[in-house]
């Protein structure tokens, strides 16, 4: 089998162009990611996913999506119901802990049904960021709550629901985006909070769930750890905090390199991300020129990174025998998801 490169790429539209097919075949991304622009009818999505895998000659190439519920949900009716956001699950949990936990698990189990039906095998969920008052709304209602215990507890249930359904969970955004006062899609946030407070609040949910197979970084500067660069490109944050204090030894994926928070051209972004200790470079917008830049400095997936990637794939398609109609009916007793 041809070795893969340490990157996950998007595509421009609802079908692959001949240029994209050639590019993926030559550059061999380890995985792919879908966005709303790629999503149409069920058969179209299945065909797109199949053609992505065919382009790299790997039937097990993972295909990722952001399917949280609330405002971050790429599959919408009629492909999937409009599901509640993390904050709504958190509200239920604060009223009735058992109900909130069960609803978090059920929602993720439903995501797994929805995604695997289309050939999508990884969901960028759970969101483990813990927002503070006044922070940017980029996380906002996506978070389960404003305390680490609620976030960790519901995040664990959400991850377990995906795993039960044979879908790879990707926790985000390590080591925590909840304190950022700006949107990293648009600019680079800097957090000046002392490290002791970060440990107790921001890092805690990730540490509690450090056994999960995959995580996505935060494009956030933590001045108390490394004032010179965001977590995504900081060897100090990744080595000392993500791998060290938090104790995460799973597959570490950068957040999207096409976000405005990262400076420099695309070749230098890719090189910096891998040099810092991320296992995979993520590029989402499907712009060919940018993808070519990423590919030009992305190396073969090998060594410890390859081990982590292969281990992550073992979580896919190991699913339970849950009945979809029964899961939907039970979830509806907590939330009336709009069809």
Coordinates of N, CA and C in Angstrom, one line a residue, residues 177-337:
X177 N -10.3 26.5 24.0 CA -10.6 27.7 23.2 C -11.6 28.6 23.9
X178 N -12.0 28.2 25.1 CA -13.2 28.9 25.7 C -12.8 30.3 26.3
X179 N -11.5 30.6 26.4 CA -11.1 31.8 27.0 C -10.8 32.9 25.9
X180 N -10.8 32.5 24.7 CA -10.4 33.4 23.6 C -11.5 34.5 23.4
X181 N -10.9 35.8 23.3 CA -11.8 36.9 23.2 C -12.0 37.3 21.7
X182 N -11.4 36.5 20.8 CA -11.7 36.8 19.4 C -11.9 35.4 18.7
X183 N -12.4 35.5 17.5 CA -12.7 34.3 16.7 C -11.5 33.9 15.8
X184 N -10.9 32.7 16.1 CA -9.7 32.3 15.4 C -9.9 32.0 13.9
X185 N -11.2 32.0 13.5 CA -11.4 32.0 12.0 C -11.0 33.3 11.4
X186 N -11.0 34.4 12.2 CA -10.8 35.7 11.6 C -9.4 36.3 12.1
X187 N -9.0 36.0 13.3 CA -7.7 36.6 13.8 C -7.2 35.7 14.9
X188 N -6.0 35.9 15.3 CA -5.3 35.1 16.3 C -5.6 35.6 17.7
X189 N -6.3 34.8 18.5 CA -6.6 35.2 19.9 C -5.4 34.9 20.8
X190 N -5.2 35.8 21.8 CA -4.1 35.6 22.8 C -4.8 35.5 24.2
X191 N -4.4 34.5 24.9 CA -5.0 34.3 26.3 C -3.8 34.6 27.2
X192 N -4.0 35.5 28.2 CA -3.0 35.9 29.1 C -3.2 35.3 30.5
X193 N -4.1 34.4 30.7 CA -4.4 33.8 32.0 C -3.2 33.0 32.6
X194 N -3.0 33.1 33.9 CA -1.9 32.3 34.5 C -2.1 30.8 34.3
X195 N -1.0 30.1 34.3 CA -1.1 28.7 34.0 C -1.9 27.9 35.0
X196 N -1.8 28.3 36.3 CA -2.6 27.6 37.3 C -4.1 27.6 37.0
X197 N -4.6 28.7 36.5 CA -6.0 28.9 36.2 C -6.3 28.1 35.0
X198 N -5.4 28.1 34.0 CA -5.7 27.3 32.8 C -5.7 25.8 33.1
X199 N -4.9 25.3 34.0 CA -4.9 23.9 34.4 C -6.2 23.6 35.0
X200 N -6.7 24.4 35.9 CA -7.9 24.1 36.7 C -9.2 24.1 35.8
X201 N -9.1 25.0 34.8 CA -10.4 25.3 34.1 C -10.3 24.8 32.6
X202 N -9.4 25.3 31.9 CA -9.4 25.0 30.4 C -8.8 23.6 30.1
X203 N -7.8 23.2 30.8 CA -7.1 21.9 30.4 C -7.9 20.7 31.0
X204 N -8.7 21.0 32.1 CA -9.3 19.9 32.8 C -10.1 18.9 32.0
X205 N -11.0 19.3 31.1 CA -11.8 18.4 30.4 C -11.0 17.5 29.5
X206 N -9.9 18.1 28.9 CA -9.1 17.3 28.0 C -8.3 16.3 28.8
X207 N -7.8 16.7 30.0 CA -7.1 15.7 30.8 C -8.0 14.6 31.2
X208 N -9.3 14.9 31.6 CA -10.2 13.9 32.0 C -10.5 12.9 30.8
X209 N -10.4 13.3 29.6 CA -10.7 12.5 28.4 C -9.5 12.2 27.6
X210 N -8.3 12.2 28.2 CA -7.0 12.1 27.5 C -6.9 10.7 26.8
X211 N -7.8 9.8 27.2 CA -7.8 8.4 26.6 C -8.4 8.4 25.2
X212 N -9.1 9.4 24.8 CA -9.8 9.4 23.5 C -8.8 9.3 22.4
X213 N -9.3 8.8 21.2 CA -8.3 8.5 20.2 C -7.8 9.7 19.3
X214 N -8.5 10.8 19.3 CA -8.1 11.9 18.5 C -8.5 13.2 19.1
X215 N -7.8 14.3 18.7 CA -8.0 15.6 19.2 C -7.6 16.6 18.1
X216 N -8.2 17.8 18.2 CA -7.9 18.9 17.3 C -7.4 20.1 18.1
X217 N -6.4 20.8 17.6 CA -5.7 21.8 18.3 C -6.5 23.1 18.3
X218 N -6.1 24.1 19.1 CA -6.7 25.4 19.2 C -5.7 26.4 18.5
X219 N -6.2 27.3 17.6 CA -5.3 28.3 17.1 C -5.4 29.5 18.1
X220 N -4.8 29.3 19.3 CA -4.8 30.3 20.3 C -3.5 30.4 21.0
X221 N -3.0 31.6 21.2 CA -1.7 31.8 21.9 C -2.0 31.8 23.4
X222 N -1.3 31.0 24.2 CA -1.3 31.0 25.6 C -0.1 31.6 26.1
X223 N -0.1 32.9 26.5 CA 1.1 33.7 26.7 C 1.9 33.1 27.9
X224 N 1.2 32.5 28.9 CA 1.9 31.9 30.0 C 2.7 30.7 29.7
X225 N 2.5 30.1 28.5 CA 3.2 28.9 28.1 C 4.2 29.3 27.0
X226 N 3.7 29.9 25.9 CA 4.5 30.3 24.8 C 3.9 31.5 24.2
X227 N 4.4 32.7 24.4 CA 3.9 34.0 23.9 C 4.1 34.2 22.4
X228 N 4.9 33.3 21.8 CA 5.3 33.5 20.4 C 4.5 32.9 19.3
X229 N 3.6 31.9 19.7 CA 2.8 31.3 18.6 C 1.6 30.5 19.2
X230 N 0.6 30.2 18.4 CA -0.6 29.5 18.9 C -0.2 28.0 19.2
X231 N -1.1 27.4 19.9 CA -0.9 26.0 20.3 C -0.6 25.1 19.1
X232 N -1.3 25.4 18.0 CA -1.1 24.6 16.8 C 0.3 24.5 16.3
X233 N 1.1 25.6 16.4 CA 2.4 25.6 15.9 C 3.5 25.8 17.0
X234 N 3.1 25.5 18.3 CA 3.9 25.7 19.4 C 4.4 24.3 19.9
X235 N 5.7 24.0 19.7 CA 6.3 22.7 20.2 C 6.1 22.7 21.8
X236 N 6.3 23.9 22.4 CA 6.2 23.9 23.9 C 4.8 23.6 24.4
X237 N 3.7 24.1 23.7 CA 2.4 23.8 24.1 C 2.1 22.3 23.9
X238 N 2.5 21.8 22.7 CA 2.2 20.4 22.4 C 2.9 19.5 23.2
X239 N 4.2 19.7 23.4 CA 5.0 18.8 24.2 C 4.7 18.9 25.7
X240 N 4.8 20.1 26.2 CA 4.6 20.3 27.7 C 3.2 20.2 28.2
X241 N 2.2 20.7 27.4 CA 0.9 20.7 27.8 C 0.0 19.6 27.3
X242 N -0.1 19.5 25.9 CA -1.0 18.5 25.3 C -0.5 17.1 25.6
X243 N 0.8 16.8 25.3 CA 1.3 15.5 25.5 C 1.7 15.3 27.0
X244 N 2.2 16.4 27.6 CA 2.7 16.3 29.0 C 1.6 16.4 30.1
X245 N 1.3 17.6 30.4 CA 0.3 17.8 31.5 C -1.1 17.1 31.2
X246 N -1.6 17.3 30.0 CA -2.9 16.7 29.7 C -2.8 15.2 29.5
X247 N -1.6 14.8 29.1 CA -1.4 13.3 28.9 C -2.0 12.7 27.8
X248 N -2.3 13.5 26.7 CA -3.0 13.0 25.5 C -1.9 12.3 24.6
X249 N -2.1 11.1 24.3 CA -1.1 10.4 23.4 C -1.8 9.9 22.1
X250 N -3.0 10.4 21.8 CA -3.7 10.0 20.6 C -3.3 10.9 19.4
X251 N -4.1 10.8 18.4 CA -3.9 11.4 17.1 C -4.2 12.9 17.2
X252 N -3.2 13.7 17.0 CA -3.3 15.2 17.1 C -3.4 15.9 15.8
X253 N -4.6 16.5 15.5 CA -4.9 17.1 14.2 C -4.9 18.6 14.4
X254 N -4.3 19.4 13.5 CA -4.3 20.8 13.6 C -5.8 21.3 13.3
X255 N -6.2 22.4 13.8 CA -7.4 23.0 13.3 C -7.1 23.5 11.9
X256 N -8.1 24.0 11.2 CA -8.0 24.3 9.8 C -6.9 25.4 9.5
X257 N -6.0 25.0 8.6 CA -4.9 25.9 8.2 C -5.4 27.1 7.3
X258 N -6.6 27.0 6.8 CA -7.1 28.1 6.0 C -7.8 29.2 6.9
X259 N -7.9 29.0 8.2 CA -8.4 30.0 9.1 C -7.3 31.2 9.2
X260 N -7.8 32.4 9.5 CA -7.0 33.6 9.5 C -6.0 33.7 10.7
X261 N -6.2 32.9 11.7 CA -5.4 32.9 12.9 C -3.9 32.6 12.6
X262 N -3.7 31.7 11.7 CA -2.3 31.3 11.4 C -1.7 32.3 10.4
X263 N -0.5 32.7 10.7 CA 0.2 33.6 9.7 C 1.1 32.8 8.8
X264 N 1.6 33.5 7.8 CA 2.6 32.8 6.9 C 1.9 32.2 5.7
X265 N 2.7 31.7 4.7 CA 2.1 31.1 3.6 C 1.8 29.6 3.9
X266 N 1.1 28.9 3.0 CA 0.6 27.6 3.3 C 1.8 26.6 3.5
X267 N 2.8 26.6 2.6 CA 3.9 25.7 2.9 C 4.5 25.9 4.3
X268 N 4.7 27.1 4.7 CA 5.3 27.3 6.0 C 4.4 27.0 7.2
X269 N 3.1 27.1 7.0 CA 2.1 26.7 8.0 C 2.2 25.2 8.2
X270 N 2.2 24.5 7.1 CA 2.3 23.0 7.2 C 3.6 22.5 7.9
X271 N 4.7 23.1 7.5 CA 6.0 22.8 8.1 C 6.0 23.1 9.6
X272 N 5.4 24.2 10.0 CA 5.4 24.6 11.4 C 4.5 23.7 12.2
X273 N 3.4 23.3 11.7 CA 2.5 22.5 12.4 C 3.1 21.1 12.7
X274 N 3.7 20.5 11.7 CA 4.4 19.2 11.9 C 5.6 19.3 12.8
X275 N 6.4 20.4 12.6 CA 7.6 20.6 13.5 C 7.2 20.7 14.9
X276 N 6.0 21.3 15.2 CA 5.6 21.5 16.6 C 5.1 20.2 17.2
X277 N 4.8 19.2 16.4 CA 4.4 17.9 17.0 C 3.0 17.5 16.7
X278 N 2.3 18.2 15.9 CA 1.0 17.7 15.4 C 1.2 16.5 14.5
X279 N 0.3 15.6 14.5 CA 0.4 14.4 13.6 C -0.1 14.7 12.2
X280 N -1.1 15.5 12.1 CA -1.8 15.8 10.8 C -2.1 17.2 10.6
X281 N -1.9 17.7 9.4 CA -2.3 19.1 9.0 C -3.6 19.0 8.3
X282 N -4.5 19.9 8.8 CA -5.9 19.9 8.3 C -6.1 21.2 7.4
X283 N -6.6 21.0 6.2 CA -6.9 22.1 5.3 C -8.3 21.8 4.7
X284 N -9.2 22.8 4.9 CA -10.6 22.5 4.7 C -11.3 23.1 3.5
X285 N -10.8 24.3 3.0 CA -11.6 25.0 2.0 C -11.6 24.5 0.6
X286 N -10.7 23.5 0.3 CA -10.7 22.9 -1.0 C -10.1 23.8 -2.1
X287 N -9.4 24.9 -1.8 CA -8.7 25.7 -2.8 C -7.4 25.0 -3.2
X288 N -7.4 24.7 -4.5 CA -6.3 23.9 -5.0 C -4.9 24.5 -4.8
X289 N -4.7 25.8 -5.0 CA -3.4 26.4 -4.8 C -3.0 26.3 -3.4
X290 N -3.9 26.5 -2.4 CA -3.5 26.4 -1.0 C -3.2 24.9 -0.6
X291 N -4.0 23.9 -1.2 CA -3.7 22.5 -0.9 C -2.4 22.1 -1.4
X292 N -2.0 22.6 -2.6 CA -0.7 22.3 -3.2 C 0.4 22.9 -2.3
X293 N 0.2 24.1 -1.7 CA 1.2 24.6 -0.8 C 1.3 23.7 0.5
X294 N 0.2 23.3 1.0 CA 0.2 22.4 2.2 C 1.0 21.1 1.8
X295 N 0.7 20.5 0.7 CA 1.3 19.3 0.3 C 2.8 19.4 0.1
X296 N 3.2 20.6 -0.3 CA 4.6 20.7 -0.7 C 5.5 20.6 0.5
X297 N 5.0 20.8 1.8 CA 5.9 20.7 3.0 C 5.3 19.6 3.9
X298 N 4.4 18.8 3.5 CA 3.9 17.8 4.4 C 4.6 16.5 4.1
X299 N 5.0 15.9 5.2 CA 5.9 14.7 5.1 C 5.0 13.4 5.2
X300 N 5.7 12.3 4.9 CA 5.0 11.0 5.0 C 4.5 10.7 6.4
X301 N 3.4 10.1 6.6 CA 2.8 9.7 7.9 C 3.6 8.5 8.3
X302 N 4.4 8.6 9.4 CA 5.3 7.5 9.8 C 5.5 7.5 11.2
X303 N 6.2 6.5 11.7 CA 6.6 6.5 13.1 C 5.5 6.6 14.1
X304 N 5.6 7.3 15.2 CA 4.6 7.4 16.2 C 3.3 8.0 15.7
X305 N 3.4 9.0 14.7 CA 2.2 9.5 14.1 C 1.4 8.5 13.3
X306 N 2.1 7.6 12.6 CA 1.4 6.5 11.9 C 0.7 5.6 12.9
X307 N 1.4 5.2 13.9 CA 0.8 4.4 15.0 C -0.5 5.0 15.5
X308 N -0.4 6.2 15.8 CA -1.6 6.9 16.4 C -2.8 6.9 15.3
X309 N -2.4 7.1 14.1 CA -3.4 7.1 13.0 C -4.0 5.8 12.8
X310 N -3.2 4.8 12.8 CA -3.7 3.4 12.7 C -4.6 3.0 13.8
X311 N -4.2 3.4 15.0 CA -5.0 3.1 16.2 C -6.3 3.8 16.2
X312 N -6.3 5.0 15.7 CA -7.6 5.7 15.6 C -8.6 5.0 14.7
X313 N -8.0 4.5 13.6 CA -8.9 3.8 12.6 C -9.6 2.6 13.2
X314 N -9.0 2.0 14.2 CA -9.6 0.8 14.8 C -10.9 1.0 15.5
X315 N -11.2 2.3 15.8 CA -12.4 2.7 16.4 C -13.6 2.8 15.4
X316 N -13.3 2.8 14.2 CA -14.3 3.0 13.1 C -15.0 1.7 12.8
X317 N -16.3 1.7 12.7 CA -17.1 0.6 12.3 C -17.2 -0.5 13.3
X318 N -16.7 -0.3 14.5 CA -17.0 -1.3 15.6 C -18.2 -0.8 16.3
X319 N -19.4 -1.2 15.8 CA -20.6 -0.6 16.3 C -21.5 -1.6 17.1
X320 N -22.3 -1.0 18.0 CA -23.2 -1.8 18.8 C -24.4 -2.2 17.9
X321 N -25.4 -2.9 18.6 CA -26.5 -3.4 17.8 C -27.8 -2.5 18.1
X322 N -27.5 -1.2 18.4 CA -28.7 -0.3 18.7 C -29.6 -0.2 17.5
X323 N -30.9 -0.1 17.8 CA -31.9 0.1 16.8 C -32.1 1.6 16.5
X324 N -32.0 2.1 15.3 CA -32.1 3.5 15.0 C -33.4 4.1 15.4
X325 N -34.5 3.4 15.1 CA -35.8 4.0 15.4 C -36.0 4.1 16.9
X326 N -35.5 3.1 17.6 CA -35.7 3.2 19.1 C -34.8 4.3 19.7
X327 N -33.6 4.5 19.1 CA -32.7 5.6 19.6 C -33.4 7.0 19.3
X328 N -33.9 7.1 18.1 CA -34.6 8.4 17.8 C -35.8 8.6 18.6
X329 N -36.6 7.6 18.9 CA -37.8 7.7 19.7 C -37.4 8.1 21.2
X330 N -36.3 7.5 21.7 CA -35.9 7.9 23.0 C -35.4 9.3 23.1
X331 N -34.6 9.7 22.1 CA -34.0 11.1 22.1 C -35.2 12.1 22.0
X332 N -36.2 11.8 21.3 CA -37.4 12.7 21.2 C -38.1 12.9 22.5
X333 N -37.9 12.0 23.5 CA -38.5 12.2 24.8 C -37.7 13.4 25.5
X334 N -36.5 13.7 25.1 CA -35.7 14.7 25.7 C -35.8 16.0 24.8
X335 N -35.7 15.8 23.5 CA -35.7 16.9 22.6 C -36.5 16.6 21.4
X336 N -37.3 17.5 21.0 CA -38.1 17.3 19.7 C -37.2 17.8 18.6
X337 N -36.3 17.0 18.1 CA -35.5 17.4 16.9 C -36.3 17.6 15.7

